[in-house]
PDB file of C-alpha atoms in Angstrom:
ATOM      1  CA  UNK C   1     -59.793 259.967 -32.554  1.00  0.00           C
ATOM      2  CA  UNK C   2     -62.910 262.999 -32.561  1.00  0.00           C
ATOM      3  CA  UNK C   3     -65.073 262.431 -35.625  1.00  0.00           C
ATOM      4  CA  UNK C   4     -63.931 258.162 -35.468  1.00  0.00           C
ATOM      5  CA  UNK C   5     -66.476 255.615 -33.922  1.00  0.00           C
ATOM      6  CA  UNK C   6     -64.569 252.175 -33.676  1.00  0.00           C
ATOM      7  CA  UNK C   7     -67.251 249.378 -34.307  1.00  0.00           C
ATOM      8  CA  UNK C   8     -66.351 245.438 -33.578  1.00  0.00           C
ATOM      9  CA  UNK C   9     -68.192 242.874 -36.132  1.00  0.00           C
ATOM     10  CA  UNK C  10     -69.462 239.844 -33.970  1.00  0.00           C
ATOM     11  CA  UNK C  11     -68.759 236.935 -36.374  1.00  0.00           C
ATOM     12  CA  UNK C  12     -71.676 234.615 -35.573  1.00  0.00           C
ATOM     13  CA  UNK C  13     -73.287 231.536 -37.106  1.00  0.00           C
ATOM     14  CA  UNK C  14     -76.327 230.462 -35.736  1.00  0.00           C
ATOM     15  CA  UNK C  15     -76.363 226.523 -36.435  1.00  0.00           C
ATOM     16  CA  UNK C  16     -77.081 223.037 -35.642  1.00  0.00           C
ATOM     17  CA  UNK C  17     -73.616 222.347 -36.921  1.00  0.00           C
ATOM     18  CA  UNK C  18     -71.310 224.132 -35.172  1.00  0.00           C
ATOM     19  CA  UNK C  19     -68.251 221.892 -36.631  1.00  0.00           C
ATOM     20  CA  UNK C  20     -69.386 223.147 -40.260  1.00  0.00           C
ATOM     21  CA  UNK C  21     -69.530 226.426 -38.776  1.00  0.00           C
ATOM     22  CA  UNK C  22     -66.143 226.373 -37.191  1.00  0.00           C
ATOM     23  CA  UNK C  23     -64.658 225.087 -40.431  1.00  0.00           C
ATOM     24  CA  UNK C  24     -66.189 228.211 -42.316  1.00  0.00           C
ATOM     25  CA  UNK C  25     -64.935 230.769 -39.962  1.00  0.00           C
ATOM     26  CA  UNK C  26     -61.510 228.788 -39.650  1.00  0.00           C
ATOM     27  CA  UNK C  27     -60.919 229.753 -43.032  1.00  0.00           C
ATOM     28  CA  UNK C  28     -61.941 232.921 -42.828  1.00  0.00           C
ATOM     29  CA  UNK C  29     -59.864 233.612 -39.477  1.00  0.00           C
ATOM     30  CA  UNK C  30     -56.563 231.515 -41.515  1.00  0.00           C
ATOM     31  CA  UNK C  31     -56.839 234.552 -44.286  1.00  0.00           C
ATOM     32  CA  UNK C  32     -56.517 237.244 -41.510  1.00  0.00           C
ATOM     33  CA  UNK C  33     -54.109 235.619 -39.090  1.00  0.00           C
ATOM     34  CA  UNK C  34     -52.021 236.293 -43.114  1.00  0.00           C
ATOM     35  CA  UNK C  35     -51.977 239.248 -43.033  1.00  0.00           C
ATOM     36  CA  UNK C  36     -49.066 241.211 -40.539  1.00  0.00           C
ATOM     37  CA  UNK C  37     -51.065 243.251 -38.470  1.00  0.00           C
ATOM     38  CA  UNK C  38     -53.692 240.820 -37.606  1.00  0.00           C
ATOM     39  CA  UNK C  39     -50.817 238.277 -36.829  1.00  0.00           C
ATOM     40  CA  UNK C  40     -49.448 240.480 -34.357  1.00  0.00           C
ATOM     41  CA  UNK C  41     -52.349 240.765 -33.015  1.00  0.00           C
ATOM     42  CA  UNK C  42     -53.936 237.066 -32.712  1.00  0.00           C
ATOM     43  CA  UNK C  43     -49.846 236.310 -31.683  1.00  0.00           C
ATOM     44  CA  UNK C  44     -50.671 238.641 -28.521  1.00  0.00           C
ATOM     45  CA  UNK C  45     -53.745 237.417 -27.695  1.00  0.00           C
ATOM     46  CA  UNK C  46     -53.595 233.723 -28.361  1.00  0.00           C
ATOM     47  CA  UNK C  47     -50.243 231.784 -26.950  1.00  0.00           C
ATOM     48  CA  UNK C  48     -51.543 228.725 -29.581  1.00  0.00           C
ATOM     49  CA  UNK C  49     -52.352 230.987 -32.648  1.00  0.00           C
ATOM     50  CA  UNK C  50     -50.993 228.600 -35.648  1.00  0.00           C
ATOM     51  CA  UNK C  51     -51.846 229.130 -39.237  1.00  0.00           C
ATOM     52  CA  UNK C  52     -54.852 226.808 -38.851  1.00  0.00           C
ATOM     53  CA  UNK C  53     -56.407 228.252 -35.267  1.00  0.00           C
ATOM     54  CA  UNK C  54     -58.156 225.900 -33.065  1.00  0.00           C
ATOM     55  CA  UNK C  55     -61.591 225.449 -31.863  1.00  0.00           C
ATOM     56  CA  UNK C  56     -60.969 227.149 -28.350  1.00  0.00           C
ATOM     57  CA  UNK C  57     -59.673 230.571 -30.860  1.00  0.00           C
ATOM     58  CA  UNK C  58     -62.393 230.538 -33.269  1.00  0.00           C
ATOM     59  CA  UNK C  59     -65.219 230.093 -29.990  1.00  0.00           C
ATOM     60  CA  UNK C  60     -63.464 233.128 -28.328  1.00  0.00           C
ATOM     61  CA  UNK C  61     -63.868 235.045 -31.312  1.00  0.00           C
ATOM     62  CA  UNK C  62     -66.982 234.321 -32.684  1.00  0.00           C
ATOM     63  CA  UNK C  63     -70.036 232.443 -31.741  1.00  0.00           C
ATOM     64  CA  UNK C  64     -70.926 229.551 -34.000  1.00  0.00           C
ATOM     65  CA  UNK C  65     -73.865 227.066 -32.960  1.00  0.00           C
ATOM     66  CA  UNK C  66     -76.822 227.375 -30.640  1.00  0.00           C
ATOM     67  CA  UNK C  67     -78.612 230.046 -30.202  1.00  0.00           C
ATOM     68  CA  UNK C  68     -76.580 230.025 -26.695  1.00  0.00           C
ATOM     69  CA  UNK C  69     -73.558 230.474 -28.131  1.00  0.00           C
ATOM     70  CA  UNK C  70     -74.732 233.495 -30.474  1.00  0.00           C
ATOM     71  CA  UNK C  71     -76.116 235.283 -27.648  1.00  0.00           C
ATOM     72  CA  UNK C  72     -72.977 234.562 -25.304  1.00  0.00           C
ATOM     73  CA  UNK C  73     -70.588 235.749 -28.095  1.00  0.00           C
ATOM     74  CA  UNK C  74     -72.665 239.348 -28.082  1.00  0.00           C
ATOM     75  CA  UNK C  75     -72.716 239.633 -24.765  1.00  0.00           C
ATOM     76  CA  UNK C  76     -69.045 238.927 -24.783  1.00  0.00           C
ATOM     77  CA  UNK C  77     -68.433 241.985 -27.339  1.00  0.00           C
ATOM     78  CA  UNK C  78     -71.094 243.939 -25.891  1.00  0.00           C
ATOM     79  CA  UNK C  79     -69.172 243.577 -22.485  1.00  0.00           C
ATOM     80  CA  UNK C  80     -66.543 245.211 -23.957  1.00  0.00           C
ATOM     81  CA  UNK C  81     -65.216 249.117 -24.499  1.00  0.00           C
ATOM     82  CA  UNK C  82     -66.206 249.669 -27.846  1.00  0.00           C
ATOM     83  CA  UNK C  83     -68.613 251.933 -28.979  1.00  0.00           C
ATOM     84  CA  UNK C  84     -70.632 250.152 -31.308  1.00  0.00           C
ATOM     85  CA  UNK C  85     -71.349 246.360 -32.240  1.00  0.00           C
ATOM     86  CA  UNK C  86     -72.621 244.663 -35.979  1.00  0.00           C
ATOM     87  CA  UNK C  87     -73.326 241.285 -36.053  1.00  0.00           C
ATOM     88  CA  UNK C  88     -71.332 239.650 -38.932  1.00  0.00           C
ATOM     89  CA  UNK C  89     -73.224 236.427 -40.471  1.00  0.00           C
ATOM     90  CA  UNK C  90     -70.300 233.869 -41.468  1.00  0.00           C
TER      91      UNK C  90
END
């Protein structure tokens, strides 16, 4: 992979309705969990991935809410083995 740098988009929505939020992102998450690949993957990673994902799925993948939840869903990504991170306004 010389000359690639993988980057992760942190889907975040900094709100005082986090149920609006969700709902927005749902749909968004709905259109990829479409698509083969990304099916595979959400399959792998979440046992209850359904074409309309749940709460717990969209919280693990994103952070949508208080500023609390923002900065614990960057700290999540940043946490993890990837080279670079991009926050990615819903």
């Amino acid at each position: 992979m010389e000359g690639f740098e993988i980057v992760a988009a942190v889907p975040v929505c900094l709100t005082t309705d986090a149920a609006a939020g969700r709902e927005v992102f749902r749909t968004t998450v709905a259109r990829y969990a479409s698509l083969p690949f990304y099916r595979k993957m959400l399959d792998r990673t979440f046992e209850e991935m359904s074409d309309t994902p749940s709460d717990r799925i969209l919280d693990e993948l994103g952070g949508i809410g208080d500023e609390a939840a923002v900065k614990d869903a960057v700290e999540r990504y940043r946490a993890a083995p990837i080279w670079g991170k991009v926050l990615a306004p819903l």
